[in-house]
PDB file of C-alpha atoms in Angstrom:
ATOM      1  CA  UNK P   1       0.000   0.000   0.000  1.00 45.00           C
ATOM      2  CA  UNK P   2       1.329   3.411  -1.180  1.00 44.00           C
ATOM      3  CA  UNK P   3       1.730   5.779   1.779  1.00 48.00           C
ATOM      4  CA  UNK P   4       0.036   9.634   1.353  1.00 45.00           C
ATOM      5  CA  UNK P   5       3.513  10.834   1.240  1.00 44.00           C
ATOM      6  CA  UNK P   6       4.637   8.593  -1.272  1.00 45.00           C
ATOM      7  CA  UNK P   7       1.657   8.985  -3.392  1.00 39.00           C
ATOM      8  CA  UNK P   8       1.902  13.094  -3.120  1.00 43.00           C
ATOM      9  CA  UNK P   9       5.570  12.136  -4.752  1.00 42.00           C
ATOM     10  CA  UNK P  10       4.096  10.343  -7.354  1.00 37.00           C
ATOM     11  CA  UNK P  11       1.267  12.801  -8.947  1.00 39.00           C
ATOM     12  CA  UNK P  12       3.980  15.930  -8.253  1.00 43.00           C
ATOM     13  CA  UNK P  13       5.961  13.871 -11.066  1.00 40.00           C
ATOM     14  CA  UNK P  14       3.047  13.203 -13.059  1.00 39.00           C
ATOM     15  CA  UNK P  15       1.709  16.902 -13.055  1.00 38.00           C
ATOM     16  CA  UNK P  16       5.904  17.953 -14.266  1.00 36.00           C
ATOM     17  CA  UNK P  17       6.043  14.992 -16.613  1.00 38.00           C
ATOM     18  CA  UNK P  18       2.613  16.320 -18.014  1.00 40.00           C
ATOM     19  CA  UNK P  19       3.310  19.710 -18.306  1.00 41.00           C
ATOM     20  CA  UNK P  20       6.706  18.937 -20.568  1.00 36.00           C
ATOM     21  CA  UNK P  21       3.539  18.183 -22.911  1.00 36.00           C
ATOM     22  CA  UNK P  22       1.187  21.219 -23.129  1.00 38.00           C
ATOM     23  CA  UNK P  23       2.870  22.570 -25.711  1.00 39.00           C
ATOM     24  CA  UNK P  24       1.221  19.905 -28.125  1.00 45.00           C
ATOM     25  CA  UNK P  25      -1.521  21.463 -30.323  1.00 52.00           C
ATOM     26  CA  UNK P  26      -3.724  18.185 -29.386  1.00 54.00           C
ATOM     27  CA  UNK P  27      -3.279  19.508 -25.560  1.00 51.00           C
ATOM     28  CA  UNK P  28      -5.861  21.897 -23.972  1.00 54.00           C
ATOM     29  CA  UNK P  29      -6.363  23.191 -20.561  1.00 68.00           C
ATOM     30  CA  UNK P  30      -7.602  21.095 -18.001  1.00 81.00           C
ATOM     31  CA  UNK P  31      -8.693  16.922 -18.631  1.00 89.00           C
ATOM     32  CA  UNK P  32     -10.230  17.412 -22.046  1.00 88.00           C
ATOM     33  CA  UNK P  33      -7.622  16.994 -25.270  1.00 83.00           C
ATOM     34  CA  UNK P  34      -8.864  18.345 -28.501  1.00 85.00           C
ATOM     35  CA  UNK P  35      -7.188  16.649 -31.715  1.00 86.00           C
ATOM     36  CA  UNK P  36      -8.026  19.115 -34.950  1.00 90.00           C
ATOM     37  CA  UNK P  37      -9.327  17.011 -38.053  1.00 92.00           C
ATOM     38  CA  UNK P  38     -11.726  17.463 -40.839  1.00 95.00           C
ATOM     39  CA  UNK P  39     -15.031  16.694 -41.011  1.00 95.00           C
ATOM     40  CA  UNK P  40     -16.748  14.025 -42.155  1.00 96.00           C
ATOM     41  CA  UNK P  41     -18.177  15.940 -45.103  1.00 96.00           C
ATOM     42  CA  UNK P  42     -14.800  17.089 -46.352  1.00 96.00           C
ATOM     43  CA  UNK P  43     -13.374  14.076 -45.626  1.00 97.00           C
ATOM     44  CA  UNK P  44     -16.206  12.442 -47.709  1.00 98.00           C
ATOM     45  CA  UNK P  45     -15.628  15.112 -50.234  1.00 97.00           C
ATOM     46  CA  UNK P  46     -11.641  14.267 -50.890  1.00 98.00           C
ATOM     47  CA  UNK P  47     -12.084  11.036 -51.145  1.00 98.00           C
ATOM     48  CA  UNK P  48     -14.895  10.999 -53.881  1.00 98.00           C
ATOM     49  CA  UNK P  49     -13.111  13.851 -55.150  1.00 98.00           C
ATOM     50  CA  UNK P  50      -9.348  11.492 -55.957  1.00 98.00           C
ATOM     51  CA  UNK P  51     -11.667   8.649 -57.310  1.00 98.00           C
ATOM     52  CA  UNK P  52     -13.628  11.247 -59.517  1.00 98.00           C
ATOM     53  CA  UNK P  53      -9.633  12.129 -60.808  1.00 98.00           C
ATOM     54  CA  UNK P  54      -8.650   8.825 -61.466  1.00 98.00           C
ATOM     55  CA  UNK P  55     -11.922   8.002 -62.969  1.00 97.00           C
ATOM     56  CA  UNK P  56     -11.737  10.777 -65.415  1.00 97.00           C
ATOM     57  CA  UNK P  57      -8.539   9.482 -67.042  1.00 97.00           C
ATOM     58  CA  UNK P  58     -10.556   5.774 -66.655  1.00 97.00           C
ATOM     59  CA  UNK P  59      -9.077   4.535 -64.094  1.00 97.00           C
ATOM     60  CA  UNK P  60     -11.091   3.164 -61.109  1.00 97.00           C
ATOM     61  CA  UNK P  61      -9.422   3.678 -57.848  1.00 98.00           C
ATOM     62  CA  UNK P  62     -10.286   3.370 -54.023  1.00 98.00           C
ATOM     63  CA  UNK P  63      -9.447   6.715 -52.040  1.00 98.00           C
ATOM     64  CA  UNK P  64      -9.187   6.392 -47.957  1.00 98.00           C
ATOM     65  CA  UNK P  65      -8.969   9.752 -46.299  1.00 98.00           C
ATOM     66  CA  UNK P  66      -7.345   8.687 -42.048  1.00 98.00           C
ATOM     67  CA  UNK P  67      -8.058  11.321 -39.634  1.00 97.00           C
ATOM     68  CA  UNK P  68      -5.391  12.528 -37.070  1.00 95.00           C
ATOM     69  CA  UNK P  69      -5.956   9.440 -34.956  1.00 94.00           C
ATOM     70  CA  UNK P  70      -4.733   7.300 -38.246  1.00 94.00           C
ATOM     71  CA  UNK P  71      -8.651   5.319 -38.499  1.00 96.00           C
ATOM     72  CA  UNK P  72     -10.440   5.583 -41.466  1.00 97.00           C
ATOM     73  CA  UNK P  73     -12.409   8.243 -41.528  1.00 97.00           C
ATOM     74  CA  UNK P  74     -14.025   7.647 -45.518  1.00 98.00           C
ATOM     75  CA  UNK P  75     -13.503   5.669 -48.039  1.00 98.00           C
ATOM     76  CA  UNK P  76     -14.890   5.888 -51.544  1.00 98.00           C
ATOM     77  CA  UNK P  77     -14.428   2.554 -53.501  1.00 97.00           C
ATOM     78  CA  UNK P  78     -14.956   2.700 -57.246  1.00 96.00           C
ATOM     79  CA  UNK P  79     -16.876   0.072 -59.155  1.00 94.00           C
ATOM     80  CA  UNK P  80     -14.188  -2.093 -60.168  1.00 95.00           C
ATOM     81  CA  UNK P  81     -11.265  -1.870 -58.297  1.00 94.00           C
ATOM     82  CA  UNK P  82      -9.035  -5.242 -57.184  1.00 89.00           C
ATOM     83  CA  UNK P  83      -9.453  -6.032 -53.836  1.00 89.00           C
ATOM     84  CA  UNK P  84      -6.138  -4.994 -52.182  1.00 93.00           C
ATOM     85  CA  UNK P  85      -6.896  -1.710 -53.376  1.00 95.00           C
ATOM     86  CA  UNK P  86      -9.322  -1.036 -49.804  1.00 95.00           C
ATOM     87  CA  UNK P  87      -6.255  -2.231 -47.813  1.00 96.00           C
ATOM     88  CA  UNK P  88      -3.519  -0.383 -50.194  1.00 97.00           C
ATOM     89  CA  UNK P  89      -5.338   3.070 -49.927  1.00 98.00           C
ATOM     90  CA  UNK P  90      -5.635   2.957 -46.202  1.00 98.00           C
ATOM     91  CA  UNK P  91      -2.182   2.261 -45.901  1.00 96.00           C
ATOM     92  CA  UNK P  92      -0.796   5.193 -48.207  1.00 97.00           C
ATOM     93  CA  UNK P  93      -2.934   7.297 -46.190  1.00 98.00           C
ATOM     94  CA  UNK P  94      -2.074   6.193 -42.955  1.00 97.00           C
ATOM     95  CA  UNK P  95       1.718   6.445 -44.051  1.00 95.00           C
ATOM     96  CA  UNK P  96       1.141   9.633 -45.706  1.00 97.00           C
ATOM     97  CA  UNK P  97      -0.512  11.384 -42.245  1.00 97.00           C
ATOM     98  CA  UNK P  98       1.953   9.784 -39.714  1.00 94.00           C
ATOM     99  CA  UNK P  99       5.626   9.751 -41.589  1.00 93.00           C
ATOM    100  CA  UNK P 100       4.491  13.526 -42.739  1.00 92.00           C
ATOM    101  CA  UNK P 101       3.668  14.620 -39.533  1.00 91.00           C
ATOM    102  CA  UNK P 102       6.825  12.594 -38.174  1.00 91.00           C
ATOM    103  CA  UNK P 103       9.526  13.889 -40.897  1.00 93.00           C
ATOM    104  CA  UNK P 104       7.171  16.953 -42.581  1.00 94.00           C
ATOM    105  CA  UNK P 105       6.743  15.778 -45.441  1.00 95.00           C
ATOM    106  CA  UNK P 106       3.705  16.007 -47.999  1.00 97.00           C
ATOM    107  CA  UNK P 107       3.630  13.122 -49.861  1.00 97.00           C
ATOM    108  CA  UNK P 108       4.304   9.067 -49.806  1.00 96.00           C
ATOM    109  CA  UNK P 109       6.456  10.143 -53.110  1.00 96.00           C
ATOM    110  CA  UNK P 110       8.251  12.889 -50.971  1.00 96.00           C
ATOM    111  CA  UNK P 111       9.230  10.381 -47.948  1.00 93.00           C
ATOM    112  CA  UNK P 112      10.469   7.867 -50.285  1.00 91.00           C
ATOM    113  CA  UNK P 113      12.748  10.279 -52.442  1.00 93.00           C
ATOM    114  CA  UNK P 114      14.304  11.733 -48.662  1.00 92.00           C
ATOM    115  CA  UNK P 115      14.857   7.848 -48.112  1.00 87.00           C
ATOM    116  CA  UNK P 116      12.690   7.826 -45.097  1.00 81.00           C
ATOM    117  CA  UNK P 117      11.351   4.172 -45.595  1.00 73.00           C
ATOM    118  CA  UNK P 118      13.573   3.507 -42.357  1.00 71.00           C
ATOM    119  CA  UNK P 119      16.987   1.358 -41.985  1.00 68.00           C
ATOM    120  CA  UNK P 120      18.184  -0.333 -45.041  1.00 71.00           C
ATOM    121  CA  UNK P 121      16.448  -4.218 -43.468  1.00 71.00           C
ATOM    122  CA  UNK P 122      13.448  -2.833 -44.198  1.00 68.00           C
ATOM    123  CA  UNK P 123      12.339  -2.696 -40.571  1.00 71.00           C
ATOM    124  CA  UNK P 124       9.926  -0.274 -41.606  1.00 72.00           C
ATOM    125  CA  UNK P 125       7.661  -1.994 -44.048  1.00 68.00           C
ATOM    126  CA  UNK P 126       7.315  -4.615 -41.368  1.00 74.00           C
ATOM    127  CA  UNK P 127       4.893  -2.323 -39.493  1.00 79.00           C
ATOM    128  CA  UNK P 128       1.401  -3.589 -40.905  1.00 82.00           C
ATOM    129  CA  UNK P 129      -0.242   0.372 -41.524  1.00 91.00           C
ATOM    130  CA  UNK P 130       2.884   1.416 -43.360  1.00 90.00           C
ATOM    131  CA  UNK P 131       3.915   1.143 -46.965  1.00 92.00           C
ATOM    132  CA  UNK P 132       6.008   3.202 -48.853  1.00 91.00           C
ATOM    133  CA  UNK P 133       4.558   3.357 -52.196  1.00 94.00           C
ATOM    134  CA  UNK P 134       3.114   6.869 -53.615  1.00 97.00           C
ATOM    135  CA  UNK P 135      -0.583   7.558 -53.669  1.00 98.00           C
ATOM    136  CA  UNK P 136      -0.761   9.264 -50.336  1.00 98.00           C
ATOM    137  CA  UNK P 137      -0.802  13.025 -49.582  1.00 98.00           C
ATOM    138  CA  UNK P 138      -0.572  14.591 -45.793  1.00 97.00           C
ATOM    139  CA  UNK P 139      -3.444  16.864 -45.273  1.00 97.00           C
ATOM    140  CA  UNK P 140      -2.576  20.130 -43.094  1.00 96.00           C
ATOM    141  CA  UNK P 141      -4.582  23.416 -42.419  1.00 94.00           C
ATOM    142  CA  UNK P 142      -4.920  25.714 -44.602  1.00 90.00           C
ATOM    143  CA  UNK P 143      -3.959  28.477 -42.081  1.00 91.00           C
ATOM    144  CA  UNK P 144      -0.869  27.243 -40.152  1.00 93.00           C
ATOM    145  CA  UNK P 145      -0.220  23.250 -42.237  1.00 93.00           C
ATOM    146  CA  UNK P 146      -1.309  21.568 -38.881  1.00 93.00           C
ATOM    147  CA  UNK P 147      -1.572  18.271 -40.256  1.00 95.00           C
ATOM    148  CA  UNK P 148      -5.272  16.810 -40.294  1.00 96.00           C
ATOM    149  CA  UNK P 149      -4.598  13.585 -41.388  1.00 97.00           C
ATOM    150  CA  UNK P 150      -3.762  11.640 -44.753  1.00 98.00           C
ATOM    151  CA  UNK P 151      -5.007  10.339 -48.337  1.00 98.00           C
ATOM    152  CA  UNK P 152      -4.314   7.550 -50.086  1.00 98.00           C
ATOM    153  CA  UNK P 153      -5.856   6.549 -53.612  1.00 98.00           C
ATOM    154  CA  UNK P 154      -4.910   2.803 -55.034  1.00 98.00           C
ATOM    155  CA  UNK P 155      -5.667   1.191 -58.181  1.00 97.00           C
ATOM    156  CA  UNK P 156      -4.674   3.122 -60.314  1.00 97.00           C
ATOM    157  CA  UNK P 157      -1.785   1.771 -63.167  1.00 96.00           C
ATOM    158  CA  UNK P 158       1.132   3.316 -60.920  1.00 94.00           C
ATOM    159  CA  UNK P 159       1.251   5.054 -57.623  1.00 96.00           C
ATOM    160  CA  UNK P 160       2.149   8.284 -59.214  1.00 97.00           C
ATOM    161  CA  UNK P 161      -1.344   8.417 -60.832  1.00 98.00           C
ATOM    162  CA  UNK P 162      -3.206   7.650 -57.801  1.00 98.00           C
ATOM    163  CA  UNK P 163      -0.829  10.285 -55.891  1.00 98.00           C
ATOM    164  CA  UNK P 164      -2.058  13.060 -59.205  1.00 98.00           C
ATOM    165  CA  UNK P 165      -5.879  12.044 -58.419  1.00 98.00           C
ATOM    166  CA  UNK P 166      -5.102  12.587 -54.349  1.00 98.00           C
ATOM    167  CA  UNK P 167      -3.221  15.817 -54.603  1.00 98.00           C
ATOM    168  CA  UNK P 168      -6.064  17.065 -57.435  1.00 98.00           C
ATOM    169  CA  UNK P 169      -8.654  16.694 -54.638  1.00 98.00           C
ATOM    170  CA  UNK P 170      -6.716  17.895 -51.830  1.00 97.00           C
ATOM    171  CA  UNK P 171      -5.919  20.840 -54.294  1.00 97.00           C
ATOM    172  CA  UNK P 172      -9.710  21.303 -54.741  1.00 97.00           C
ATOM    173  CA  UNK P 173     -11.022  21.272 -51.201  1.00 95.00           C
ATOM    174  CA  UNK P 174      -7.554  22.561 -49.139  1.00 93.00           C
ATOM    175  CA  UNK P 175      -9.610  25.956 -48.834  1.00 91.00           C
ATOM    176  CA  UNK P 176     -11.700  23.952 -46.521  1.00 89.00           C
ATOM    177  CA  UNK P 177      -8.924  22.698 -44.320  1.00 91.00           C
ATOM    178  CA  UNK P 178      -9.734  25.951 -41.532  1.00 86.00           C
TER     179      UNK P 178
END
């Protein structure tokens, strides 16, 4: 059993350790954290939107938009996409939010040309949400490039035409990113 004194100790650490972390934008003041992402509707928006893009230059493609907690958030599937395209799009997007809010990057295209895929074994590609392929774009704020989460479109004949149709929809709507 934890004596008062002991326990005082404990939470005086926990309220310093905590405060080294206020200065995060998902932070707020006092027990309730506020995480800035889009909403549904614009997320619903980009992601019809990219398949739209690829569908105008006839390709059908499945579009995932994440949200800042890296869950799916929409996802527009076109009518005759393979199947690994659901899984393939999530994980560009998922890539695309976390590795550009990690390294600040924009793109899956942008982290692989700074050679961010991780250690030369490939360590990297062993985590099952990642893949380092293009076809996902970082979403930030219009105001201040807080990052919002991430796209990825797959299906498309080469990930740099599903990266075209998710940076032509995130090019459309980024005036909504406030």
């Amino acid at each position: 059993m934890m004596h008062a004194m002991d326990m005082n100790r404990v939470m005086q650490h926990a309220i310093i350790a905590g405060g080294l972390f206020m200065s995060s934008p998902a932070c707020a003041q006092g027990h309730v954290v506020l995480m800035p992402k889009l909403d549904w509707t614009t997320a619903a928006h980009l992601a019809m939107e990219a398949v739209a893009a690829c569908a105008g230059q006839g390709y059908s493609v499945t579009a995932t938009v994440v949200d800042t907690t890296g869950h799916q958030q929409a996802v527009i599937k076109g009518d005759s996409v393979p199947l690994q395209s659901l899984s393939v799009s999530y994980r560009k997007a998922y890539t695309a939010y976390s590795y550009g809010l990690a390294f600040n990057m924009n793109t899956t295209s942008e982290l692989i040309a700074a050679k961010v895929t991780g250690p030369a074994n490939g360590a990297l590609n062993t985590i099952p949400e990642v893949l380092f392929v293009p076809g996902g774009v970082t979403l930030r704020r219009a105001s201040d490039q807080t990052v919002l989460g991430g796209i990825g479109v797959s299906g498309a004949p080469g990930g740099e035409k599903d990266e075209a149709c998710a940076q032509a929809a995130v090019t459309k709507f980024r005036g909504d990113f406030r």
